[in-house]
Structure formats: structure tokens, C-alpha cells
Amino acid sequence: MTYYLMQDSEVLTTERCYIRELLNDPSLPEASLARTRVMPGVTTELHALSVLEWYVIESGQGLMRVGDAAPYPVGPGDSIEIPAGIDQQITNVGDGDLLFLCVCVPRFEALKYLSRE
């Protein structure tokens, strides 16, 4: 059995959201897992990743933008696939925090992030 320590606290990022790494270890390059929190009325930075990413919405209400598609509403239980290299952005349109899990395959590294702003 291997035990991985998660980040103790969430970090405010330049992406305009709070991220807590739950699993992101170089010894496990296949995937990473993080929890993201977006405050009410906030839109995250338009960006793309060079890896496949999944959002799994835990709570709150959002408006998701992926690529050239029209933004669409997302809420608890929704899963969103974001292909590598495709622009993405989410807006919290609710009254409370928008919380979701981010799964990256292979694992997220800062050099795989590309700001579009």
C-alpha cells in the first residue's frame, strides 16, 4: 500500500480560484486529483491544459465554457470532459461557493497550463 499526503490547505491561484491538491505526486504520473473552489460571481481565467481534464461538480451552480461551444449550466453531479489543448472557463453563477473535483490525465504540472488572457 502506498500513502500520499494531500496538501494541507487550499491556495488562491492566478486563475481566480482556490485549489487544494488531493493527489499529485511525480511517482504517480498517470493522474492527479484536486478540489477547486470558485467564489460567487467569479469567472476563472480562460486557459487550456496540455492534458485531458475532467471536472466533477460537487456543489454550487456554474456556467461552463469549453472550446467554441456556447456556455452551458452545470451543477452537482455533472461531469465535464475537457480535451487537451481546448480552452476552458467556468463562472460561479450561484449564491454559494462552486466546488468541483479536477482530474487530470496524465497528472497536472504547471508547465502544462496555458493562459489565454
mmCIF file of C-alpha atoms in Angstrom:
data_model
loop_
_atom_site.group_PDB
_atom_site.id
_atom_site.type_symbol
_atom_site.label_atom_id
_atom_site.label_comp_id
_atom_site.label_asym_id
_atom_site.label_seq_id
_atom_site.Cartn_x
_atom_site.Cartn_y
_atom_site.Cartn_z
ATOM 1 C CA MET A 1 0.000 0.000 0.000
ATOM 2 C CA THR A 2 1.198 3.494 -0.821
ATOM 3 C CA TYR A 3 0.019 6.512 1.134
ATOM 4 C CA TYR A 4 0.089 10.005 -0.384
ATOM 5 C CA LEU A 5 -0.195 13.158 1.715
ATOM 6 C CA MET A 6 -2.567 15.775 0.366
ATOM 7 C CA GLN A 7 -1.937 19.495 0.534
ATOM 8 C CA ASP A 8 -2.879 20.876 3.966
ATOM 9 C CA SER A 9 -4.803 23.868 2.676
ATOM 10 C CA GLU A 10 -6.179 25.422 -0.453
ATOM 11 C CA VAL A 11 -4.172 28.011 -2.373
ATOM 12 C CA LEU A 12 -5.534 31.096 -4.139
ATOM 13 C CA THR A 13 -4.270 30.892 -7.718
ATOM 14 C CA THR A 14 -3.843 33.435 -10.508
ATOM 15 C CA GLU A 15 -6.689 31.511 -12.133
ATOM 16 C CA ARG A 16 -9.025 33.351 -9.673
ATOM 17 C CA CYS A 17 -9.967 30.235 -7.742
ATOM 18 C CA TYR A 18 -8.786 28.245 -4.734
ATOM 19 C CA ILE A 19 -7.163 24.860 -5.368
ATOM 20 C CA ARG A 20 -6.288 22.082 -2.950
ATOM 21 C CA GLU A 21 -4.164 19.288 -4.380
ATOM 22 C CA LEU A 22 -5.535 15.957 -3.161
ATOM 23 C CA LEU A 23 -3.225 13.736 -5.204
ATOM 24 C CA ASN A 24 -0.416 14.992 -7.407
ATOM 25 C CA ASP A 25 2.828 13.094 -6.994
ATOM 26 C CA PRO A 26 5.668 12.606 -9.506
ATOM 27 C CA SER A 27 5.790 8.929 -8.541
ATOM 28 C CA LEU A 28 2.221 8.578 -9.883
ATOM 29 C CA PRO A 29 2.383 10.307 -13.300
ATOM 30 C CA GLU A 30 -0.808 8.707 -14.641
ATOM 31 C CA ALA A 31 -3.235 11.151 -12.992
ATOM 32 C CA SER A 32 -3.792 13.917 -10.458
ATOM 33 C CA LEU A 33 -6.769 14.990 -8.364
ATOM 34 C CA ALA A 34 -7.559 18.425 -6.925
ATOM 35 C CA ARG A 35 -10.541 20.200 -5.393
ATOM 36 C CA THR A 36 -11.340 23.665 -6.738
ATOM 37 C CA ARG A 37 -13.441 26.381 -5.110
ATOM 38 C CA VAL A 38 -14.776 29.366 -7.051
ATOM 39 C CA MET A 39 -16.432 32.156 -5.086
ATOM 40 C CA PRO A 40 -19.843 33.579 -6.119
ATOM 41 C CA GLY A 41 -19.736 35.868 -9.147
ATOM 42 C CA VAL A 42 -16.177 34.901 -10.095
ATOM 43 C CA THR A 43 -15.127 33.687 -13.544
ATOM 44 C CA THR A 44 -11.909 31.698 -13.741
ATOM 45 C CA GLU A 45 -9.112 32.613 -16.104
ATOM 46 C CA LEU A 46 -9.594 31.438 -19.680
ATOM 47 C CA HIS A 47 -6.964 28.734 -20.146
ATOM 48 C CA ALA A 48 -6.081 25.391 -21.701
ATOM 49 C CA LEU A 49 -4.137 22.385 -20.445
ATOM 50 C CA SER A 50 -1.950 20.058 -22.477
ATOM 51 C CA VAL A 51 -3.598 17.116 -20.681
ATOM 52 C CA LEU A 52 -7.129 15.702 -20.556
ATOM 53 C CA GLU A 53 -9.108 17.115 -17.635
ATOM 54 C CA TRP A 54 -12.412 16.167 -16.018
ATOM 55 C CA TYR A 55 -14.481 18.419 -13.733
ATOM 56 C CA VAL A 56 -16.885 16.691 -11.335
ATOM 57 C CA ILE A 57 -19.223 19.267 -9.796
ATOM 58 C CA GLU A 58 -19.803 18.675 -6.081
ATOM 59 C CA SER A 59 -21.872 21.726 -5.112
ATOM 60 C CA GLY A 60 -22.946 25.104 -6.408
ATOM 61 C CA GLN A 61 -24.060 26.325 -9.817
ATOM 62 C CA GLY A 62 -21.797 27.212 -12.699
ATOM 63 C CA LEU A 63 -21.710 28.266 -16.309
ATOM 64 C CA MET A 64 -19.126 26.170 -18.171
ATOM 65 C CA ARG A 65 -17.323 27.177 -21.341
ATOM 66 C CA VAL A 66 -15.364 24.533 -23.279
ATOM 67 C CA GLY A 67 -13.843 25.408 -26.642
ATOM 68 C CA ASP A 68 -16.103 27.196 -29.119
ATOM 69 C CA ALA A 69 -19.326 25.721 -27.698
ATOM 70 C CA ALA A 70 -21.876 28.055 -26.115
ATOM 71 C CA PRO A 71 -21.540 28.234 -22.305
ATOM 72 C CA TYR A 72 -23.880 25.810 -20.528
ATOM 73 C CA PRO A 73 -25.141 25.421 -16.938
ATOM 74 C CA VAL A 74 -23.551 22.848 -14.625
ATOM 75 C CA GLY A 75 -24.439 21.703 -11.118
ATOM 76 C CA PRO A 76 -23.963 18.937 -8.549
ATOM 77 C CA GLY A 77 -23.334 15.530 -10.098
ATOM 78 C CA ASP A 78 -22.343 16.860 -13.520
ATOM 79 C CA SER A 79 -19.083 15.659 -15.091
ATOM 80 C CA ILE A 80 -17.394 17.673 -17.820
ATOM 81 C CA GLU A 81 -14.686 16.312 -20.125
ATOM 82 C CA ILE A 82 -12.184 18.922 -21.295
ATOM 83 C CA PRO A 83 -9.905 17.601 -24.058
ATOM 84 C CA ALA A 84 -6.224 18.543 -24.058
ATOM 85 C CA GLY A 85 -5.483 21.865 -25.741
ATOM 86 C CA ILE A 86 -9.084 23.138 -25.611
ATOM 87 C CA ASP A 87 -9.902 26.476 -23.955
ATOM 88 C CA GLN A 88 -11.944 26.296 -20.765
ATOM 89 C CA GLN A 89 -13.502 28.624 -18.221
ATOM 90 C CA ILE A 90 -16.162 28.393 -15.521
ATOM 91 C CA THR A 91 -18.274 31.076 -13.823
ATOM 92 C CA ASN A 92 -19.929 30.680 -10.439
ATOM 93 C CA VAL A 93 -23.491 31.882 -11.052
ATOM 94 C CA GLY A 94 -24.835 30.780 -7.662
ATOM 95 C CA ASP A 95 -25.054 32.395 -4.229
ATOM 96 C CA GLY A 96 -22.603 29.970 -2.575
ATOM 97 C CA ASP A 97 -19.196 28.580 -3.437
ATOM 98 C CA LEU A 98 -18.854 26.388 -6.530
ATOM 99 C CA LEU A 99 -16.901 23.240 -5.577
ATOM 100 C CA PHE A 100 -15.629 20.650 -8.018
ATOM 101 C CA LEU A 101 -13.008 17.964 -8.407
ATOM 102 C CA CYS A 102 -10.428 18.220 -11.186
ATOM 103 C CA VAL A 103 -8.953 15.010 -12.545
ATOM 104 C CA CYS A 104 -6.019 15.378 -14.957
ATOM 105 C CA VAL A 105 -4.708 12.529 -17.108
ATOM 106 C CA PRO A 106 -1.728 12.419 -17.067
ATOM 107 C CA ARG A 107 -1.078 14.381 -13.875
ATOM 108 C CA PHE A 108 -1.172 18.180 -13.757
ATOM 109 C CA GLU A 109 2.076 20.139 -13.775
ATOM 110 C CA ALA A 110 2.327 23.939 -14.027
ATOM 111 C CA LEU A 111 4.155 23.746 -17.368
ATOM 112 C CA LYS A 112 1.033 22.104 -18.839
ATOM 113 C CA TYR A 113 -1.067 25.239 -18.136
ATOM 114 C CA LEU A 114 -1.545 27.882 -20.821
ATOM 115 C CA SER A 115 -3.272 31.183 -20.004
ATOM 116 C CA ARG A 116 -5.444 32.569 -22.804
ATOM 117 C CA GLU A 117 -5.807 36.019 -21.213
#
